[in-house]
Coordinates of C-alpha atoms in Angstrom, one line a residue:
M1 CA 15.4 -20.6 27.1
E2 CA 14.2 -20.7 30.7
L3 CA 10.9 -19.3 31.6
V4 CA 12.5 -16.5 33.6
E5 CA 14.6 -15.5 30.6
Q6 CA 11.5 -15.6 28.4
Q7 CA 9.6 -13.3 30.8
A8 CA 12.5 -10.9 30.9
L9 CA 12.6 -10.8 27.1
I10 CA 8.8 -10.1 27.0
N11 CA 9.3 -7.3 29.5
E12 CA 12.1 -5.8 27.5
L13 CA 10.0 -5.9 24.3
K14 CA 7.1 -4.1 26.1
N15 CA 9.4 -1.4 27.4
D16 CA 10.9 -0.9 23.9
L17 CA 7.9 -1.3 21.7
L18 CA 4.8 0.0 23.4
P19 CA 3.6 3.2 21.8
Q20 CA 5.2 6.5 22.8
K21 CA 4.1 10.1 22.9
F22 CA 5.2 12.2 19.9
G23 CA 8.1 14.5 20.2
I24 CA 8.4 17.8 18.4
R25 CA 9.3 16.1 15.1
G26 CA 6.2 13.9 15.3
K27 CA 4.0 16.8 16.0
I28 CA 5.4 18.9 13.1
W29 CA 4.9 15.9 10.8
T30 CA 1.3 15.4 11.8
F31 CA 0.6 19.1 11.5
L32 CA 2.1 19.2 7.9
L33 CA -0.1 16.2 6.9
L34 CA -3.2 18.0 8.4
I35 CA -2.4 21.1 6.4
I36 CA -2.1 19.1 3.1
I37 CA -5.4 17.4 3.9
A38 CA -7.1 20.7 4.7
V39 CA -6.1 22.2 1.4
G40 CA -7.3 19.0 -0.4
L41 CA -10.7 19.2 1.4
Y42 CA -11.1 22.8 0.3
A43 CA -10.2 21.8 -3.3
Y44 CA -12.8 19.0 -3.1
Y45 CA -15.4 21.5 -1.8
L46 CA -14.7 23.6 -4.9
Q47 CA -15.1 20.5 -7.1
L48 CA -18.4 19.6 -5.4
R49 CA -19.7 23.2 -5.8
D50 CA -18.6 23.7 -9.4
G51 CA -18.3 20.2 -10.8
L52 CA -15.5 18.4 -12.6
V53 CA -15.0 21.5 -14.7
V54 CA -12.4 22.6 -12.1
T55 CA -10.3 19.6 -13.2
G56 CA -8.2 19.2 -16.3
M57 CA -10.3 16.3 -17.4
G58 CA -12.6 16.5 -20.4
D59 CA -14.2 14.5 -23.2
Y60 CA -11.0 12.8 -24.3
V61 CA -9.1 12.4 -21.0
S62 CA -12.0 11.4 -18.7
W63 CA -9.6 9.6 -16.3
G64 CA -6.9 11.8 -14.8
I65 CA -4.5 11.6 -11.9
Y66 CA -7.4 10.5 -9.6
I67 CA -7.5 7.1 -11.4
S68 CA -3.7 7.0 -11.6
N69 CA -3.6 7.5 -7.8
F70 CA -6.3 4.8 -7.3
V71 CA -4.2 2.3 -9.3
F72 CA -1.1 3.3 -7.3
L73 CA -2.7 3.0 -3.9
V74 CA -4.3 -0.4 -4.8
A75 CA -0.8 -1.5 -5.8
V76 CA 0.8 -0.4 -2.6
S77 CA -2.0 -2.2 -0.6
L78 CA -0.9 -5.6 -2.0
V79 CA 2.1 -5.6 0.4
G80 CA -0.1 -6.8 3.1
S81 CA -0.7 -10.1 1.4
L82 CA 3.0 -10.4 0.3
I83 CA 4.6 -9.9 3.8
T84 CA 1.8 -11.1 6.1
A85 CA 0.3 -13.9 4.2
V86 CA 2.9 -15.4 1.8
L87 CA 5.8 -15.2 4.2
Y88 CA 3.6 -16.4 7.1
L89 CA 2.4 -19.4 5.2
V90 CA 5.9 -20.4 4.1
N91 CA 7.0 -19.9 7.8
V92 CA 9.7 -17.2 7.2
K93 CA 10.7 -16.3 10.7
W94 CA 12.4 -13.0 10.0
R95 CA 9.1 -11.4 8.8
A96 CA 8.0 -10.9 12.5
P97 CA 9.0 -7.2 12.9
L98 CA 7.7 -6.4 9.4
T99 CA 4.2 -7.9 9.3
R100 CA 2.4 -5.1 11.2
I101 CA 4.2 -2.4 9.2
A102 CA 3.0 -4.1 6.0
E103 CA -0.6 -4.5 7.2
V104 CA -0.9 -0.9 8.3
I105 CA 0.4 0.3 4.9
A106 CA -2.1 -2.1 3.2
V107 CA -5.1 -0.9 5.2
A108 CA -4.3 2.8 4.9
A109 CA -3.6 2.5 1.2
I110 CA -6.8 0.6 0.3
M111 CA -8.9 2.9 2.4
F112 CA -7.9 5.9 0.4
A113 CA -8.0 4.0 -2.9
G114 CA -11.7 3.5 -2.2
L115 CA -12.1 7.2 -1.3
I116 CA -10.3 8.5 -4.4
I117 CA -12.8 6.6 -6.6
I118 CA -15.6 8.6 -5.0
V119 CA -13.7 11.8 -5.5
D120 CA -13.4 11.0 -9.2
M121 CA -17.2 10.8 -9.5
G122 CA -18.9 14.0 -10.6
R123 CA -22.0 13.1 -8.5
P124 CA -20.7 11.1 -5.6
E125 CA -24.2 10.8 -4.1
R126 CA -25.0 8.4 -7.0
M127 CA -22.4 5.9 -5.8
F128 CA -25.2 3.8 -4.4
N129 CA -26.7 3.4 -7.9
L130 CA -23.7 1.1 -8.6
F131 CA -25.0 -1.4 -6.1
I132 CA -28.7 -0.9 -7.0
Y133 CA -28.4 -0.9 -10.8
G134 CA -24.9 -2.2 -11.3
R135 CA -24.4 -4.7 -14.2
V136 CA -22.7 -8.0 -13.2
Q137 CA -20.9 -8.0 -16.6
S138 CA -19.1 -4.7 -15.7
P139 CA -15.5 -4.9 -14.4
I140 CA -16.3 -1.7 -12.5
L141 CA -18.7 -3.5 -10.2
W142 CA -16.2 -6.4 -9.8
D143 CA -13.6 -3.9 -8.8
V144 CA -15.8 -2.2 -6.2
M145 CA -16.7 -5.6 -4.6
V146 CA -13.1 -6.9 -4.5
V147 CA -11.8 -3.6 -3.0
M148 CA -14.4 -3.9 -0.2
T149 CA -13.6 -7.6 0.3
Y150 CA -9.8 -6.9 0.4
M151 CA -10.3 -4.0 2.9
T152 CA -12.3 -6.2 5.2
I153 CA -9.9 -9.1 5.3
S154 CA -6.9 -6.7 5.6
L155 CA -8.6 -5.0 8.7
L156 CA -9.1 -8.4 10.3
L157 CA -5.6 -9.5 9.5
L158 CA -4.4 -6.3 11.2
Y159 CA -6.8 -6.6 14.2
F160 CA -6.4 -10.2 15.3
P161 CA -2.6 -10.2 15.7
L162 CA -3.0 -6.8 17.5
L163 CA -5.1 -8.2 20.3
P164 CA -2.1 -9.2 22.6
G165 CA -0.5 -5.8 21.9
M166 CA -3.7 -3.9 22.9
A167 CA -3.8 -6.0 26.1
Y168 CA -0.2 -5.0 26.8
C169 CA -1.1 -1.3 26.3
R170 CA -4.1 -1.8 28.6
D171 CA -2.1 -3.4 31.4
H172 CA 1.2 -1.6 31.2
M173 CA 0.5 1.9 30.0
T174 CA -0.5 3.8 33.1
D175 CA 0.3 7.4 32.3
I176 CA -2.4 7.8 29.7
P177 CA -5.8 9.5 29.5
K178 CA -8.9 7.6 30.7
W179 CA -10.4 7.5 27.2
Q180 CA -7.2 5.9 25.8
H181 CA -7.2 3.2 28.5
K182 CA -10.9 2.6 27.9
M183 CA -10.2 2.2 24.1
Y184 CA -7.5 -0.4 24.8
K185 CA -9.8 -2.2 27.2
I186 CA -12.7 -2.4 24.6
L187 CA -10.4 -3.3 21.7
A188 CA -8.5 -6.0 23.6
L189 CA -11.7 -8.1 24.0
R190 CA -10.8 -9.4 27.5
W191 CA -7.5 -10.7 26.2
R192 CA -5.6 -12.5 29.0
G193 CA -2.9 -14.3 27.0
T194 CA -4.1 -17.8 27.7
K195 CA -3.0 -20.8 25.6
A196 CA -6.6 -21.1 24.2
Q197 CA -6.6 -17.5 23.1
F198 CA -3.2 -17.7 21.4
D199 CA -4.4 -20.9 19.6
K200 CA -7.5 -19.0 18.3
V201 CA -5.3 -16.1 17.1
H202 CA -2.9 -18.4 15.3
K203 CA -5.9 -20.2 13.7
A204 CA -7.5 -16.9 12.6
I205 CA -4.3 -15.7 11.1
R206 CA -3.8 -18.9 9.1
I207 CA -7.4 -18.8 7.7
L208 CA -7.1 -15.1 6.8
A209 CA -3.7 -15.5 5.3
V210 CA -5.1 -18.2 3.0
M211 CA -8.1 -16.1 2.1
I212 CA -6.3 -12.9 1.4
I213 CA -3.9 -14.3 -1.3
P214 CA -6.5 -15.0 -4.0
V215 CA -8.4 -11.8 -3.0
A216 CA -5.2 -9.8 -3.3
L217 CA -4.4 -11.2 -6.7
S218 CA -8.0 -10.5 -7.8
I219 CA -8.0 -6.9 -6.7
H220 CA -5.2 -5.8 -9.0
T221 CA -6.1 -8.2 -11.7
V222 CA -9.7 -6.8 -11.8
T223 CA -8.3 -3.3 -11.7
S224 CA -6.2 -4.1 -14.7
W225 CA -9.3 -5.4 -16.5
L226 CA -10.8 -1.9 -16.2
F227 CA -8.3 -1.0 -18.9
A228 CA -7.6 -4.3 -20.6
T229 CA -11.3 -5.0 -21.5
T230 CA -11.2 -2.0 -23.9
F231 CA -9.9 -1.8 -27.4
R232 CA -7.7 1.3 -26.8
A233 CA -4.1 1.3 -27.8
G234 CA -1.9 0.7 -24.8
W235 CA -4.7 -1.0 -22.9
D236 CA -5.8 -3.8 -25.2
S237 CA -3.5 -6.4 -23.7
T238 CA -3.9 -9.9 -22.1
N239 CA -0.6 -9.2 -20.2
F240 CA -2.2 -6.6 -18.0
G241 CA -3.2 -8.9 -15.1
P242 CA 0.2 -10.3 -14.2
Y243 CA 1.8 -7.0 -15.3
F244 CA -0.2 -5.1 -12.7
V245 CA 0.2 -7.7 -9.9
S246 CA 4.0 -8.0 -10.3
G247 CA 4.4 -4.2 -10.3
A248 CA 2.1 -4.0 -7.2
F249 CA 4.3 -6.5 -5.2
M250 CA 7.4 -4.5 -6.1
V251 CA 6.1 -1.1 -5.0
G252 CA 4.6 -2.6 -1.9
A253 CA 7.9 -4.1 -0.9
A254 CA 9.5 -0.7 -1.5
A255 CA 6.9 0.9 0.7
V256 CA 7.7 -1.6 3.6
I257 CA 11.4 -0.9 3.2
A258 CA 10.7 2.9 3.5
G259 CA 8.6 2.3 6.5
M260 CA 11.2 0.1 8.1
Y261 CA 13.8 2.8 7.8
V262 CA 11.6 5.6 9.1
F263 CA 10.5 3.7 12.2
S264 CA 14.0 2.4 13.0
K265 CA 15.3 6.0 12.9
A266 CA 12.3 7.7 14.5
Y267 CA 12.1 5.5 17.6
K268 CA 14.8 4.6 20.1
N269 CA 15.6 0.9 20.4
Y270 CA 13.6 0.0 17.2
D271 CA 16.9 -0.7 15.4
K272 CA 17.4 -3.7 17.8
Y273 CA 14.4 -5.3 16.1
I274 CA 14.6 -3.9 12.5
T275 CA 18.2 -4.9 11.8
K276 CA 20.5 -4.6 8.9
D277 CA 19.8 -8.3 8.2
H278 CA 16.1 -7.4 7.6
F279 CA 17.1 -4.6 5.1
D280 CA 19.4 -7.1 3.4
K281 CA 16.7 -9.7 3.0
M282 CA 14.1 -7.2 1.8
G283 CA 16.7 -6.0 -0.7
K284 CA 17.0 -9.5 -2.1
L285 CA 13.3 -9.8 -2.2
L286 CA 13.0 -6.5 -4.1
V287 CA 15.6 -7.8 -6.6
M288 CA 13.5 -10.9 -7.3
L289 CA 10.3 -8.8 -7.7
S290 CA 12.2 -6.4 -10.0
L291 CA 13.1 -9.4 -12.2
V292 CA 9.6 -10.6 -12.4
Y293 CA 8.2 -7.1 -13.1
L294 CA 10.9 -6.5 -15.8
Y295 CA 9.8 -9.7 -17.5
F296 CA 6.2 -8.5 -17.8
N297 CA 7.3 -5.1 -18.9
I298 CA 9.4 -6.6 -21.7
N299 CA 6.2 -8.5 -22.8
E300 CA 4.1 -5.4 -22.6
Y301 CA 6.3 -3.2 -24.8
I302 CA 8.5 -5.5 -27.0
V303 CA 5.6 -7.3 -28.7
P304 CA 3.6 -4.2 -29.8
A305 CA 6.9 -2.5 -30.7
Y306 CA 7.8 -5.4 -33.0
K307 CA 4.5 -5.2 -34.8
M308 CA 4.1 -1.4 -34.7
K309 CA 0.6 -1.4 -36.0
G310 CA -1.8 1.5 -36.2
M311 CA -2.5 3.4 -33.0
E312 CA -0.2 1.1 -31.0
A313 CA 2.7 2.6 -33.0
V314 CA 1.6 6.2 -32.3
H315 CA 1.2 5.4 -28.6
L316 CA 4.6 3.7 -28.3
K317 CA 6.4 6.5 -30.1
E318 CA 4.8 9.1 -27.8
L319 CA 5.9 7.1 -24.8
V320 CA 9.5 6.2 -25.9
F321 CA 10.5 9.3 -27.9
G322 CA 7.7 11.9 -27.5
H323 CA 6.0 14.0 -24.9
Y324 CA 6.1 11.4 -22.2
A325 CA 9.6 10.0 -22.9
G326 CA 11.2 11.6 -19.8
M327 CA 8.6 10.1 -17.5
F328 CA 8.7 6.8 -19.3
W329 CA 12.4 6.3 -19.0
F330 CA 12.4 7.4 -15.4
A331 CA 9.8 4.8 -14.6
Q332 CA 11.7 2.1 -16.5
I333 CA 15.2 2.9 -15.3
G334 CA 14.4 4.2 -11.8
G335 CA 11.6 1.8 -11.1
M336 CA 13.1 -1.4 -12.3
I337 CA 16.6 -1.4 -13.8
L338 CA 18.4 0.8 -11.3
P339 CA 17.2 -1.1 -8.2
L340 CA 17.8 -4.4 -9.9
I341 CA 21.5 -3.6 -10.5
L342 CA 22.3 -1.6 -7.4
L343 CA 20.7 -4.1 -5.0
L344 CA 22.9 -6.9 -6.3
F345 CA 25.7 -5.2 -4.2
K346 CA 25.6 -5.9 -0.4
K347 CA 26.5 -2.3 0.4
M348 CA 23.4 -1.1 -1.4
R349 CA 21.2 -3.4 0.8
T350 CA 22.1 -1.4 4.0
P351 CA 19.6 0.9 5.6
G352 CA 20.6 4.3 4.1
P353 CA 21.1 3.3 0.4
I354 CA 18.1 0.9 0.2
F355 CA 15.9 3.6 1.7
I356 CA 16.8 6.0 -1.1
I357 CA 16.3 3.2 -3.7
A358 CA 12.9 2.4 -2.2
L359 CA 11.8 6.0 -2.5
I360 CA 12.9 6.1 -6.1
V361 CA 10.9 2.9 -6.8
I362 CA 7.8 4.4 -5.1
V363 CA 8.0 7.7 -7.1
A364 CA 8.6 5.7 -10.3
A365 CA 5.7 3.5 -9.6
W366 CA 3.3 6.5 -9.3
V367 CA 4.7 7.9 -12.6
K368 CA 4.2 4.4 -14.2
R369 CA 0.5 4.5 -13.2
F370 CA 0.2 8.0 -14.7
L371 CA 1.6 6.7 -18.0
I372 CA -0.7 3.7 -18.0
V373 CA -3.8 5.9 -17.7
I374 CA -3.2 9.3 -19.4
P375 CA -1.3 8.8 -22.7
T376 CA -3.7 6.1 -24.0
M377 CA -6.7 8.4 -23.6
L378 CA -4.9 11.0 -25.8
H379 CA -4.8 8.6 -28.7
P380 CA -8.4 7.8 -29.6
F381 CA -9.2 5.8 -32.7
I382 CA -11.2 8.7 -34.1
P383 CA -8.7 11.5 -34.7
M384 CA -9.2 14.7 -32.7
Q385 CA -10.3 17.4 -35.0
E386 CA -12.3 20.7 -34.7
V387 CA -12.0 20.7 -30.9
Q388 CA -10.5 23.2 -28.5
E389 CA -6.8 23.0 -28.1
K390 CA -7.0 22.3 -24.3
W391 CA -9.0 19.2 -25.0
M392 CA -6.1 17.7 -27.0
H393 CA -3.8 17.7 -23.9
Y394 CA -4.1 16.9 -20.2
S395 CA -2.7 19.0 -17.4
P396 CA -4.0 18.5 -13.9
T397 CA -5.3 21.6 -12.2
W398 CA -4.2 22.7 -8.7
Q399 CA -7.5 21.2 -7.4
E400 CA -6.6 17.8 -8.7
I401 CA -3.1 18.0 -7.4
A402 CA -4.3 19.2 -4.0
I403 CA -6.9 16.4 -3.7
M404 CA -4.4 13.7 -4.9
S405 CA -1.8 15.0 -2.4
A406 CA -4.5 14.9 0.3
S407 CA -5.2 11.3 -0.4
L408 CA -1.5 10.4 -0.1
A409 CA -1.2 12.6 3.1
G410 CA -4.3 10.8 4.5
T411 CA -2.7 7.5 3.9
L412 CA 0.4 8.6 5.8
L413 CA -1.8 10.2 8.5
V414 CA -3.6 6.9 9.2
M415 CA -0.2 5.2 9.6
T416 CA 1.0 8.0 11.9
I417 CA -2.1 7.8 14.1
F418 CA -1.7 4.1 14.3
V419 CA 1.9 4.4 15.4
R420 CA 1.0 6.9 18.1
F421 CA -1.6 4.6 19.8
F422 CA -0.7 1.0 18.9
P423 CA 2.6 -1.0 18.7
I424 CA 3.8 -0.9 15.1
L425 CA 6.1 -3.9 15.8
S426 CA 4.3 -7.0 17.0
I427 CA 5.6 -7.8 20.5
W428 CA 4.4 -11.3 20.8
E429 CA 5.5 -12.3 17.2
I430 CA 9.0 -11.0 17.8
A431 CA 9.1 -12.9 21.1
E432 CA 8.1 -16.1 19.3
E433 CA 10.8 -15.5 16.7
R434 CA 13.4 -15.1 19.4
G435 CA 12.5 -18.4 21.0
V436 CA 9.8 -17.5 23.6
D437 CA 7.1 -20.2 24.0
M438 CA 4.0 -18.0 24.5
E439 CA 1.8 -21.0 25.2
K440 CA 4.1 -22.3 27.9
L441 CA 4.8 -18.9 29.3
N442 CA 1.0 -18.3 29.8
Q443 CA 0.2 -21.9 30.9
S444 CA 0.2 -20.7 34.5
I445 CA -2.6 -18.2 33.6
D446 CA -4.8 -21.1 32.4
E447 CA -4.3 -22.9 35.8
K448 CA -5.3 -19.9 37.9

């Protein structure tokens, strides 16, 4: 490709992919998210004022949908390491339009995963005691440290590849407020697009991609140890680490597919870059991840079901045939078996059908985390006796539902704000995928 053609392609990418002002649908969407967050903040104010008594949690179920939501958001955040790091290191070229979508999802999810833990605390001001008096032997301390580490690396992995994009915004977006132009100028760090600068960005991405993989595996493994290091029925399992990680990769991939569909439909010309071929390849990836997750689910349930000993038998019967049977079978069939079968057919790997499948996988993944946390706590080794009826069951209150919904809305709002002000598709990475030699194209800048 001649240099003139390369420059023309870069200009076309800038025209298509630089951030745009929201239309009426974007404004309505943002307003709805803000309403959900406002209701959640009011519910949290009531919780701070009155204590955790406003929740449905008690002596037996001390972890409710807050912790379920935490595990879910941590799972979703692993997509950053899957798409950005793994596919980058194995040099998969078609990942270019998807990397930033994956990283934004990862950063937004891990931010609110950390916040929901603070919400779950009855006295959030005592959070600092964890660092002052925390026990090194405690998986809770490990989890806090690995969440903070993963968030830091994810932010850097989002920021460094964004430098050229912010420079494009600085230089080519003229009809914007002064504060917005100043923001781009500060964040772009004097980016000029020289060969030396691109070399440094590539090197930084390689280093961060290598670093984030073990941290990503650690974050959900350590989260699983919060449960697996106990003797409770349903949690006492050495399978929990890979079981959690495989499930996280699956729901993360589904989240990226959902994001791909929404952005390709919401913005003009985005379907030129997020093509049917991308949906097809992500569908195949989701099939592979479904198989891996199905394998660990078989290990998680078949072995205890074969032995059927003590409280494990009670727990399994409650899941498979009892009070939680509907949720259990929805999570198993909708979250694994259905996508595995449907996505074997090419027609199901087209944008519309795969978007619906991805949404089902995401909802089923949240239900799965609920089933991991709640039913086990209702089956203690010491039988419940001479206690209030309400303590023997768990039903989340409207305050819990409002706060949980606000955390999900906040995750979506972070993504929405990002899309409004920054390119959600990486212009320079797509250009490189299409044959543009960024170093050669910018060599003349070095010589000036």
